[in-house]
mmCIF file of C-alpha atoms in Angstrom:
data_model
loop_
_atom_site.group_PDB
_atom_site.id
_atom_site.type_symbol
_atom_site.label_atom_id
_atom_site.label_comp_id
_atom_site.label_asym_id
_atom_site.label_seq_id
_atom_site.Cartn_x
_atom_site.Cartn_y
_atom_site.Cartn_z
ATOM 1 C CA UNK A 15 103.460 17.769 -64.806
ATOM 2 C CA UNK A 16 101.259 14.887 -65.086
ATOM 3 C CA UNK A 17 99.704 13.978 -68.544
ATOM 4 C CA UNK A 18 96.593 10.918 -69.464
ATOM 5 C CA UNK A 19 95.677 10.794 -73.076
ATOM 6 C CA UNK A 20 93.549 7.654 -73.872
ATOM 7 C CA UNK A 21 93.258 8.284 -77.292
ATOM 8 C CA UNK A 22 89.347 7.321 -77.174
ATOM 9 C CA UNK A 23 86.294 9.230 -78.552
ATOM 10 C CA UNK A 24 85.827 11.683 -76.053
ATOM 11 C CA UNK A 25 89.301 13.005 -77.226
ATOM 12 C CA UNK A 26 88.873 13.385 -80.910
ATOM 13 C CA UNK A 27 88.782 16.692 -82.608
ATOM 14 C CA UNK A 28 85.283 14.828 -84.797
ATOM 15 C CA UNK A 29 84.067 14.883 -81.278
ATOM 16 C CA UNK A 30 84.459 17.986 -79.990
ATOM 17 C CA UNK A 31 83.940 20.040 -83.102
ATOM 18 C CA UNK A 32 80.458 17.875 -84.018
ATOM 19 C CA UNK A 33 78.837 18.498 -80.578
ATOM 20 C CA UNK A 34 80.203 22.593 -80.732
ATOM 21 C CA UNK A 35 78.402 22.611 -84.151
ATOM 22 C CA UNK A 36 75.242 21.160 -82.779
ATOM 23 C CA UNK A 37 75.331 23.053 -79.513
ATOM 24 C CA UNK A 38 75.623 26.292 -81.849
ATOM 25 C CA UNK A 39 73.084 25.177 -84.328
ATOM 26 C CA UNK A 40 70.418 24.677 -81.315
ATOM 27 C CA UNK A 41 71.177 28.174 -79.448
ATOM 28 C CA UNK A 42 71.716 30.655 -82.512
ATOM 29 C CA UNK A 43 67.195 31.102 -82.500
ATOM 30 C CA UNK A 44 67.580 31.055 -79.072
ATOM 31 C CA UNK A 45 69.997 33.700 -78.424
ATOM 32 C CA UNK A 46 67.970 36.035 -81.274
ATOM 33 C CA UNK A 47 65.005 35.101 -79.470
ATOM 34 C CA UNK A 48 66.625 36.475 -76.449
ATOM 35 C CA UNK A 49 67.439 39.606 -77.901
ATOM 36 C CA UNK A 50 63.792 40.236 -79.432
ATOM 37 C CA UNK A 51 62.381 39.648 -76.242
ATOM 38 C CA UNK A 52 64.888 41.982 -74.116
ATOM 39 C CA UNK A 53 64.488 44.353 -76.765
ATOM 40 C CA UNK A 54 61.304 44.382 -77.802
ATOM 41 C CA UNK A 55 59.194 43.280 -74.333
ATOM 42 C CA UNK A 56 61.561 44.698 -71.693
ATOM 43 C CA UNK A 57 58.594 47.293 -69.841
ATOM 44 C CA UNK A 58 59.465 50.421 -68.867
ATOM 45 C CA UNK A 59 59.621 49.441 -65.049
ATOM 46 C CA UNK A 60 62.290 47.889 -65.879
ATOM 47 C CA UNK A 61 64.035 50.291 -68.002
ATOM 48 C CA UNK A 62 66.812 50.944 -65.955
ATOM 49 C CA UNK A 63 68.218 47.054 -65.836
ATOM 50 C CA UNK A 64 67.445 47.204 -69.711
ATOM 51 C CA UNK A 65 70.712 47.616 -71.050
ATOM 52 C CA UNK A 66 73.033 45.478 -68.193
ATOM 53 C CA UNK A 67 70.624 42.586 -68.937
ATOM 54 C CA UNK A 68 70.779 43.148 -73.209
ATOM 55 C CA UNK A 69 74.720 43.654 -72.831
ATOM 56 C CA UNK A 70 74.980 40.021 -70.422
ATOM 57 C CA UNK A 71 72.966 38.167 -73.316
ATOM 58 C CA UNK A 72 75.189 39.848 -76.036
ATOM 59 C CA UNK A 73 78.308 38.802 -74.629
ATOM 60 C CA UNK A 74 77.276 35.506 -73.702
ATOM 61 C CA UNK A 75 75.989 34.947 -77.576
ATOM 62 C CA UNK A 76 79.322 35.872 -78.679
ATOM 63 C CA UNK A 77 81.259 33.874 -76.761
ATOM 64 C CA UNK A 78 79.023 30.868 -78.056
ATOM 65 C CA UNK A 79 79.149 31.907 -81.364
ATOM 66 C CA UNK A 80 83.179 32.376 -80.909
ATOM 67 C CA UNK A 81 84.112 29.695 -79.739
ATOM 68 C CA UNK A 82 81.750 27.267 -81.433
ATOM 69 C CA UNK A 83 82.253 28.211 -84.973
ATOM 70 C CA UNK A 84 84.493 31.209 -85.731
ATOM 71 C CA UNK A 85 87.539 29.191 -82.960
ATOM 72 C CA UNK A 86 86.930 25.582 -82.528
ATOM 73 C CA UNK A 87 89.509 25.384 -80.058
ATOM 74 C CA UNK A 88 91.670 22.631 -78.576
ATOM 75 C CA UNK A 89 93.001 23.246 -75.523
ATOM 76 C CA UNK A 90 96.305 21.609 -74.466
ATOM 77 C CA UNK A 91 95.889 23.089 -70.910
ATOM 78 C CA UNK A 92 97.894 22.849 -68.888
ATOM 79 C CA UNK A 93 100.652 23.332 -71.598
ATOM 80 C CA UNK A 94 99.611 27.184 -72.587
ATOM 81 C CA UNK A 95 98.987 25.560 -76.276
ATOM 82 C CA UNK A 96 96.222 24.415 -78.260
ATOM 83 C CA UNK A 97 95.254 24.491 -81.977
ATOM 84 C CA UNK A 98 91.956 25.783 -83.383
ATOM 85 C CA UNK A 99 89.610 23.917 -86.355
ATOM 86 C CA UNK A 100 87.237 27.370 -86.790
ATOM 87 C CA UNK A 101 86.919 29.786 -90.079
ATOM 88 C CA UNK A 102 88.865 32.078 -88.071
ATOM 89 C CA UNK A 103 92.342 30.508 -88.511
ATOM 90 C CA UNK A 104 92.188 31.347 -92.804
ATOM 91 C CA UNK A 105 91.721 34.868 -91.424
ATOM 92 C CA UNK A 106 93.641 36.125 -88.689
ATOM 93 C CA UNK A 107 96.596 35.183 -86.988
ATOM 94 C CA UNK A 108 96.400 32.445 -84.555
ATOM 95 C CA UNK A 109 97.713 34.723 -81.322
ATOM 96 C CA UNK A 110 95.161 37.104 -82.593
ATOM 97 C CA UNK A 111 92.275 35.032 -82.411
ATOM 98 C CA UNK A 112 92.926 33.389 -79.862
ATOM 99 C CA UNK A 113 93.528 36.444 -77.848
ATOM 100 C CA UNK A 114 90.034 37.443 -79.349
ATOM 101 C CA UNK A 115 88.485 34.789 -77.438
ATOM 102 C CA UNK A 116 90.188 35.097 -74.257
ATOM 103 C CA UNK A 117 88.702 38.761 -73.833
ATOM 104 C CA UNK A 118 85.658 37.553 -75.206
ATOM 105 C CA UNK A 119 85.044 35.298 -71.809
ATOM 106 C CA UNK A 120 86.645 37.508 -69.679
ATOM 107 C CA UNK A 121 84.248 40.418 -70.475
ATOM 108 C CA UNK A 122 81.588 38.179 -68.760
ATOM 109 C CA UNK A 123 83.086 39.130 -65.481
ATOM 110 C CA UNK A 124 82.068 43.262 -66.126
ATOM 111 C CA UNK A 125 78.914 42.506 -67.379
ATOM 112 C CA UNK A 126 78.022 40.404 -64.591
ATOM 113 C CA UNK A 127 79.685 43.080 -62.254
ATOM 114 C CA UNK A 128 77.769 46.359 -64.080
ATOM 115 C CA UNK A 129 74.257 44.272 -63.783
ATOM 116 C CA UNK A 130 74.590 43.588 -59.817
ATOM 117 C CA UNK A 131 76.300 47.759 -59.704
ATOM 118 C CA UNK A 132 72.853 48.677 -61.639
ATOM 119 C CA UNK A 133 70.838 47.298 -58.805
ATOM 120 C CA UNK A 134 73.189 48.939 -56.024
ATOM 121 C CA UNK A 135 73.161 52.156 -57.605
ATOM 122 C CA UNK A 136 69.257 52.589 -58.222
ATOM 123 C CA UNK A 137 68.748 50.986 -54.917
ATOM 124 C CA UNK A 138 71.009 51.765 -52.049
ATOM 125 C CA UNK A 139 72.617 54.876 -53.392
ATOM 126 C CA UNK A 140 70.480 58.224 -52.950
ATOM 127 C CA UNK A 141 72.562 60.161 -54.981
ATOM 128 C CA UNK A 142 72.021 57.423 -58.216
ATOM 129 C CA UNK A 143 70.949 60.468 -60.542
ATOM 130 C CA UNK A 144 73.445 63.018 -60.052
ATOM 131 C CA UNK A 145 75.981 63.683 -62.778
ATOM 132 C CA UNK A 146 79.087 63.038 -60.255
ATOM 133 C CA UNK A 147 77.742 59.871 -59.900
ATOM 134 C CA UNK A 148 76.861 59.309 -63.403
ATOM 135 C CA UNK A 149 80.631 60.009 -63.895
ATOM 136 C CA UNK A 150 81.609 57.660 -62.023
ATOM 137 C CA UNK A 151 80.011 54.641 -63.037
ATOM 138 C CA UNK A 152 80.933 55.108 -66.447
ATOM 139 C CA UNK A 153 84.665 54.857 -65.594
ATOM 140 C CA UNK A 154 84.277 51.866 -63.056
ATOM 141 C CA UNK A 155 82.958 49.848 -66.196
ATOM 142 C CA UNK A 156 85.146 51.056 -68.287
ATOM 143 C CA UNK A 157 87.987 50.507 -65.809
ATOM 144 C CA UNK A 158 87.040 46.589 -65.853
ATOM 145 C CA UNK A 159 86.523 46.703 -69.559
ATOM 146 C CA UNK A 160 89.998 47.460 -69.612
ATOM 147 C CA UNK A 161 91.135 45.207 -67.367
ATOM 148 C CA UNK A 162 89.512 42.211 -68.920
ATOM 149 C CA UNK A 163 91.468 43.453 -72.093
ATOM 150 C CA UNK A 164 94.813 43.799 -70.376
ATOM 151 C CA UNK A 165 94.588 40.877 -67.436
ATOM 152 C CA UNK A 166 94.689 37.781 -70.441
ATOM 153 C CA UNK A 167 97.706 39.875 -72.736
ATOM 154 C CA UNK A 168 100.131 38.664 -71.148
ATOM 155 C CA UNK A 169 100.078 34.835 -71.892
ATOM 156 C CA UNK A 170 100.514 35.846 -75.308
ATOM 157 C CA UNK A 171 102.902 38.620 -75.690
ATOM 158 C CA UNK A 172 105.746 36.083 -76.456
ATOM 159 C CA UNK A 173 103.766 34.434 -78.938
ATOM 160 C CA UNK A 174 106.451 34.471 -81.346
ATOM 161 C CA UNK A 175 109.570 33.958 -78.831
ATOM 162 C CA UNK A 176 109.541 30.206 -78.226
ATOM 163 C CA UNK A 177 110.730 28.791 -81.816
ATOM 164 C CA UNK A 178 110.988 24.981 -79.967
ATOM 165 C CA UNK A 179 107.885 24.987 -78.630
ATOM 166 C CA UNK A 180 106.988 21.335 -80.479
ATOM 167 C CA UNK A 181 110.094 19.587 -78.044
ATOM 168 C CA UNK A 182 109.088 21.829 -74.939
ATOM 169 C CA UNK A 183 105.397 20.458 -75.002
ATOM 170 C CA UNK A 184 106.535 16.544 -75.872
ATOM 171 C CA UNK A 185 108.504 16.532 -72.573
ATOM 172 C CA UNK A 186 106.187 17.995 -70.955
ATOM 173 C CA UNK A 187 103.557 15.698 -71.915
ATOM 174 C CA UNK A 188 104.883 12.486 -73.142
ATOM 175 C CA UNK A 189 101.326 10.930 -73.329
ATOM 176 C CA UNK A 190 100.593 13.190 -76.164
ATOM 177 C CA UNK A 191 100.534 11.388 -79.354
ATOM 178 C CA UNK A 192 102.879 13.068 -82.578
ATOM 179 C CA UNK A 193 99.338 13.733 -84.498
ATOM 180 C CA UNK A 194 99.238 16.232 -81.648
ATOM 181 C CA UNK A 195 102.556 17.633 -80.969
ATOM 182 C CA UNK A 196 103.232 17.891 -85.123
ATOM 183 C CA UNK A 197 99.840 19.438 -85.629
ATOM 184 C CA UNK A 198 100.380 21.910 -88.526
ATOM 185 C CA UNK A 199 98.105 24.933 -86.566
ATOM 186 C CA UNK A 200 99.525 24.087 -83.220
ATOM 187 C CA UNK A 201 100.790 27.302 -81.297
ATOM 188 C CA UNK A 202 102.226 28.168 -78.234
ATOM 189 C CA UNK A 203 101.256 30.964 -76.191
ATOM 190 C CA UNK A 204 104.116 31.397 -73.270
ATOM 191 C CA UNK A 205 106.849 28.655 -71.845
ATOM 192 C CA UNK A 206 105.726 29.224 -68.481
ATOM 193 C CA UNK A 207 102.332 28.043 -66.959
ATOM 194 C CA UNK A 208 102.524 30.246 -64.209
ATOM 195 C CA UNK A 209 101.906 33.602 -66.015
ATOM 196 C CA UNK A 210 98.260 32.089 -67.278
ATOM 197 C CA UNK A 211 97.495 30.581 -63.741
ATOM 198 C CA UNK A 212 98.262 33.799 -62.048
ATOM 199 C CA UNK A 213 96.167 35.934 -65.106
ATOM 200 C CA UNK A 214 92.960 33.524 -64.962
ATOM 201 C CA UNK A 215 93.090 33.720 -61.110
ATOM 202 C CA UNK A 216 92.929 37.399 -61.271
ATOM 203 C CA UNK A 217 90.180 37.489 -64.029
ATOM 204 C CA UNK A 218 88.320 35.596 -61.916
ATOM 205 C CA UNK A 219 89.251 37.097 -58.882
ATOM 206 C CA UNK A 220 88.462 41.030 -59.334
ATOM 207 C CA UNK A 221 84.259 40.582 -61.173
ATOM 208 C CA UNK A 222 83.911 38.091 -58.180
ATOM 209 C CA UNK A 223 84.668 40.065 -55.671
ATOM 210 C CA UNK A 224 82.400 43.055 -56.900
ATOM 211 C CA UNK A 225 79.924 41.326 -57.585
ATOM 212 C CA UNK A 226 79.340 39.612 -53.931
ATOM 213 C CA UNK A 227 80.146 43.715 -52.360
ATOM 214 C CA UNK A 228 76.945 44.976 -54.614
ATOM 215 C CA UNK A 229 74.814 41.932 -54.281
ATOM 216 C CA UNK A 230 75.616 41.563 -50.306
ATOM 217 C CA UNK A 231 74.993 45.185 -50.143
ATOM 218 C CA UNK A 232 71.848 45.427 -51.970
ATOM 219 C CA UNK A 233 70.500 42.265 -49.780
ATOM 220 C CA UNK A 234 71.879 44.126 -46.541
ATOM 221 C CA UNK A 235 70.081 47.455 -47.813
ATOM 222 C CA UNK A 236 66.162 45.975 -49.003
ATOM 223 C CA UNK A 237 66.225 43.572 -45.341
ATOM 224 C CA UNK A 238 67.475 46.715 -43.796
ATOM 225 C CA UNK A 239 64.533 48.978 -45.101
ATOM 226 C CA UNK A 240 61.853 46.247 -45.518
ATOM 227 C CA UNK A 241 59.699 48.343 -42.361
ATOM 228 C CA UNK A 242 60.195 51.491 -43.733
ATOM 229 C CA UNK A 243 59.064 51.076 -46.877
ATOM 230 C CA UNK A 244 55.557 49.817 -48.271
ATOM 231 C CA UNK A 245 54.721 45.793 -48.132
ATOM 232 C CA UNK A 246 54.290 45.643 -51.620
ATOM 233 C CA UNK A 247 57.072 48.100 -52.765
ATOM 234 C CA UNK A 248 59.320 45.554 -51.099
ATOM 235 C CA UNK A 249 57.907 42.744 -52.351
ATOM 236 C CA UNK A 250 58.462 43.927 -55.805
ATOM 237 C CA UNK A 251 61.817 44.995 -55.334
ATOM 238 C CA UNK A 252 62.510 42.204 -53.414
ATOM 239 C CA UNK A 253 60.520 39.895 -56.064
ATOM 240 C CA UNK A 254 62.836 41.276 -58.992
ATOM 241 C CA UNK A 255 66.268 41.162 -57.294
ATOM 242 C CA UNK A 256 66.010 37.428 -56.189
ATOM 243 C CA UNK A 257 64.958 36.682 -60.315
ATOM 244 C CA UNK A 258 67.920 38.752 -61.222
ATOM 245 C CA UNK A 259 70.001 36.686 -58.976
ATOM 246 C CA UNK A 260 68.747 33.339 -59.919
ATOM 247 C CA UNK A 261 69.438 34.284 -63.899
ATOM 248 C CA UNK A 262 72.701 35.398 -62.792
ATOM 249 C CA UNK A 263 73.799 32.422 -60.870
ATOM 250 C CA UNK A 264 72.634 29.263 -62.167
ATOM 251 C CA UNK A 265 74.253 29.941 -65.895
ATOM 252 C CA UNK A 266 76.804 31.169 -63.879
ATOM 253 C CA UNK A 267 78.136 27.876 -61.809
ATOM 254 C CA UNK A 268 78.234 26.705 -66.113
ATOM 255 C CA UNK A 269 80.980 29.688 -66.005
ATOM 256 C CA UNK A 270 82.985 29.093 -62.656
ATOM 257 C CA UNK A 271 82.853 25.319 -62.353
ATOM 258 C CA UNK A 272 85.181 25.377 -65.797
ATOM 259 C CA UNK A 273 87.302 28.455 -64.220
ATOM 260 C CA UNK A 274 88.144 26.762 -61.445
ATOM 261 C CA UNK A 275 88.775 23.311 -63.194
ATOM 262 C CA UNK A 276 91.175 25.316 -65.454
ATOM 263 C CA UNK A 277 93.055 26.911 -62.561
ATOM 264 C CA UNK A 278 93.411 23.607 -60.916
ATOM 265 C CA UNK A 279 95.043 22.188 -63.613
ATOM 266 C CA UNK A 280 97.346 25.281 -64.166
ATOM 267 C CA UNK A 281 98.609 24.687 -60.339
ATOM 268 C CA UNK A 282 98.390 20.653 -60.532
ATOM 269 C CA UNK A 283 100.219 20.738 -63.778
ATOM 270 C CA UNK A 284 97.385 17.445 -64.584
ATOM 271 C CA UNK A 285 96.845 17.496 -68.341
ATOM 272 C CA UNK A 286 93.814 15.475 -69.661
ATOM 273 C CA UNK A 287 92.481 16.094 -73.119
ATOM 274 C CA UNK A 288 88.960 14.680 -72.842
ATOM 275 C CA UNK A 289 87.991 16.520 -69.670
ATOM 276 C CA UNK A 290 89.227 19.980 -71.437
ATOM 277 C CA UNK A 291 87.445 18.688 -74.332
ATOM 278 C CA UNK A 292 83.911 18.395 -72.292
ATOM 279 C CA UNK A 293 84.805 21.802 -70.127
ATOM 280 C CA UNK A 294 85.028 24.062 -72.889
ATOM 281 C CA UNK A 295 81.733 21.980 -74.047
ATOM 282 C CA UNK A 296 79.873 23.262 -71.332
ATOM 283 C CA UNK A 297 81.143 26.887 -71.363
ATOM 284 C CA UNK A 298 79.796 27.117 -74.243
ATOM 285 C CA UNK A 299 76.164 25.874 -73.206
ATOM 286 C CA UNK A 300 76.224 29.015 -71.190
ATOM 287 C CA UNK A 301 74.488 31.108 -73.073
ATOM 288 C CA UNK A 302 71.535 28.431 -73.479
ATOM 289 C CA UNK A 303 71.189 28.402 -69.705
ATOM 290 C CA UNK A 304 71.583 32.028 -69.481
ATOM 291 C CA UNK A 305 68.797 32.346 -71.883
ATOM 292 C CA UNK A 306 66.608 29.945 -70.904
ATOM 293 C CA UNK A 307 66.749 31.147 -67.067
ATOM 294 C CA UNK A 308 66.255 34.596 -68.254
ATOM 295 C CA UNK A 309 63.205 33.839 -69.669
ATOM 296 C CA UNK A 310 61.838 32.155 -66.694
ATOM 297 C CA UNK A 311 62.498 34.179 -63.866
ATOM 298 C CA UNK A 312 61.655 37.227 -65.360
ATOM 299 C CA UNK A 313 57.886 37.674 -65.175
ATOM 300 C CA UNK A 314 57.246 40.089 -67.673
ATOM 301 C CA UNK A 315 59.926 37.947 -70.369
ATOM 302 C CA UNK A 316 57.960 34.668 -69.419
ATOM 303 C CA UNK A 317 54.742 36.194 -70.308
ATOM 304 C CA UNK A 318 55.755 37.728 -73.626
ATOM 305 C CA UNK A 319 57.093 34.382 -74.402
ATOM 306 C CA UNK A 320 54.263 32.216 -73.350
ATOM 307 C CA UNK A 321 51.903 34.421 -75.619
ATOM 308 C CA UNK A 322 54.239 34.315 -78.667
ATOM 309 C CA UNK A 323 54.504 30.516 -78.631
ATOM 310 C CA UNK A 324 50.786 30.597 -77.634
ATOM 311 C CA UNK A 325 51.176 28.628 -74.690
ATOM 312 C CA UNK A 326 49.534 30.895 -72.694
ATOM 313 C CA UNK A 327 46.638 33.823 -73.872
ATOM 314 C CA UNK A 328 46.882 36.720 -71.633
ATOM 315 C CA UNK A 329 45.112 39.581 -71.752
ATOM 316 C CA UNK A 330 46.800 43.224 -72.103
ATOM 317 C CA UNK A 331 45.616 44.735 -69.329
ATOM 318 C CA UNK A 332 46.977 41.749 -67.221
ATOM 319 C CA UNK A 333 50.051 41.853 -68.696
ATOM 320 C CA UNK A 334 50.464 45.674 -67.800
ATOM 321 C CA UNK A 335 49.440 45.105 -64.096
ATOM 322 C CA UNK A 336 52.354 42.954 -63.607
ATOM 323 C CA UNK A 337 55.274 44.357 -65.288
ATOM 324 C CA UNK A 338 55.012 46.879 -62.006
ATOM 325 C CA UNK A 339 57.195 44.225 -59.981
ATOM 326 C CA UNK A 340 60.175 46.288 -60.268
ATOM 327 C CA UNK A 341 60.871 49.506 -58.916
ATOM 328 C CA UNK A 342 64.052 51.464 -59.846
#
């Protein structure tokens, strides 16, 4: 265990919980925007990918909005401890809460992996409408809904079994100052850092790992069948897949950069309360750039929003001729 606490700015709780209030003050219109859009301007080409894209950007809005203002939290990672400065702590149990937020992030990883299945299923399988099928889709998502429920229990199934946990953290992490260590809504999750290192490898593991098998297979399937099907049927599929992909991964590195920062830390043991500080900063800016990208790459999105800020006049019937750049 290694431990560097400066005791500067970038460490103070005014800090962090100023900038979280900001961040959430600046993406709450956007995030509603983001739902009138998908809801409201989604064609019906692209009814199919309706409800994987609404779910992504409902999850990802929640997680802001969690962590921002109902948590506040202040992670002591690697020690499994933290306290939290949100409305949330006059109202439920700290493990609770806590635990709240944990699945919260971790149902990212089905979303992600039902949006890339969605494309897989309407595109490569040819048995995408039958009822077997239907069947079982339903309970691969709901098998990973589970699992995202399940994989980040553990850490906090002892939460009331380690009745030192004040002494156990000090020598640990000597560098952390007694404003810290005596904080009065401090808790600690486990005594063991290895249980969280081996759950957020896993939660990161198993949505990863789906979702390059159905976007590699997709790719594989509309390169495979570019010849036999119509130019411009393939350019449209083609057209809407790499969009999907770009919203998908460039919030996305916002997501895994931080996941695999954390895990490093679990296995290095290296505590350092500013970088946390800044990481779980830029988790929660997610949502912004999952919003913002969404409503770029998408052509029909970036229309509808170009006319409602009235950037951009359009006419209808242009508009119509161009939300065909999907087909299911």
């Amino acid at each position: 265990m290694s431990c560097d606490y400066q005791g500067n700015f970038l460490e103070s709780d005014e800090f962090y919980a100023t900038l979280l209030h900001f961040l959430s003050i600046l993406q709450a219109p956007m995030h509603i925007f983001g739902i009138y859009i998908i809801l409201k301007k989604t064609p019906k080409s692209m009814e199919k990918v309706k409800f994987p894209i609404l779910l992504l950007h409902l999850i990802t809005a929640w997680c802001d909005f969690f962590i921002s203002i109902l948590s506040t939290p202040v992670f002591l990672f690697p020690a499994t401890a933290g306290y939290v400065m949100g409305i949330m702590d006059y109202i439920l149990p700290t493990w609770l809460f806590c635990y709240i937020g944990f699945v919260s992030i971790s149902l990212i990883g089905p979303s992600l992996t039902l949006l890339f299945e969605n494309r897989y299923n309407f595109l490569v399988r040819k048995d995408s409408e039958c009822q077997s099928r239907k069947v079982k889709r339903i309970l691969h998502i709901s098998l990973n809904i589970i699992f995202a429920f399940l994989i980040v229990y553990p850490p906090f199934q002892n939460h009331s079994a380690v009745p030192d946990f004040r002494e156990i953290l000090h020598q640990e992490f000597p560098c952390l100052p007694e404003k810290i260590v005596r904080h009065p809504r401090l808790y600690f999750m486990i005594a063991s850092t290895s249980t969280a290192f081996i759950c957020l490898s896993f939660d990161l593991l198993l949505p990863t790992i789906q979702v390059f098998f159905f976007f590699f297979s997709t790719t594989f399937h509309l390169y495979r069948n570019s010849k036999s099907r119509s130019s411009k049927t393939t350019k449209l599929q083609n057209q809407f897949f790499r969009a999907m992909c770009i919203q998908v991964c460039l919030p996305f590195t916002v997501i895994v950069v931080p996941g695999f920062y954390f895990v490093y830390i679990f296995a290095t043991g290296y505590l350092n309360l500013a970088f946390n500080n800044l990481t779980v900063i830029l988790v929660t800016s997610h949502g912004a750039f999952s919003t913002i990208v969404m409503l770029i790459v998408h052509q029909p999105y970036r229309i509808a929003t170009l006319q409602i800020l009235k950037i951009r006049k359009i006419e209808t019937p242009t508009f119509a001729s161009t939300t065909h750049y999907i087909s299911c």
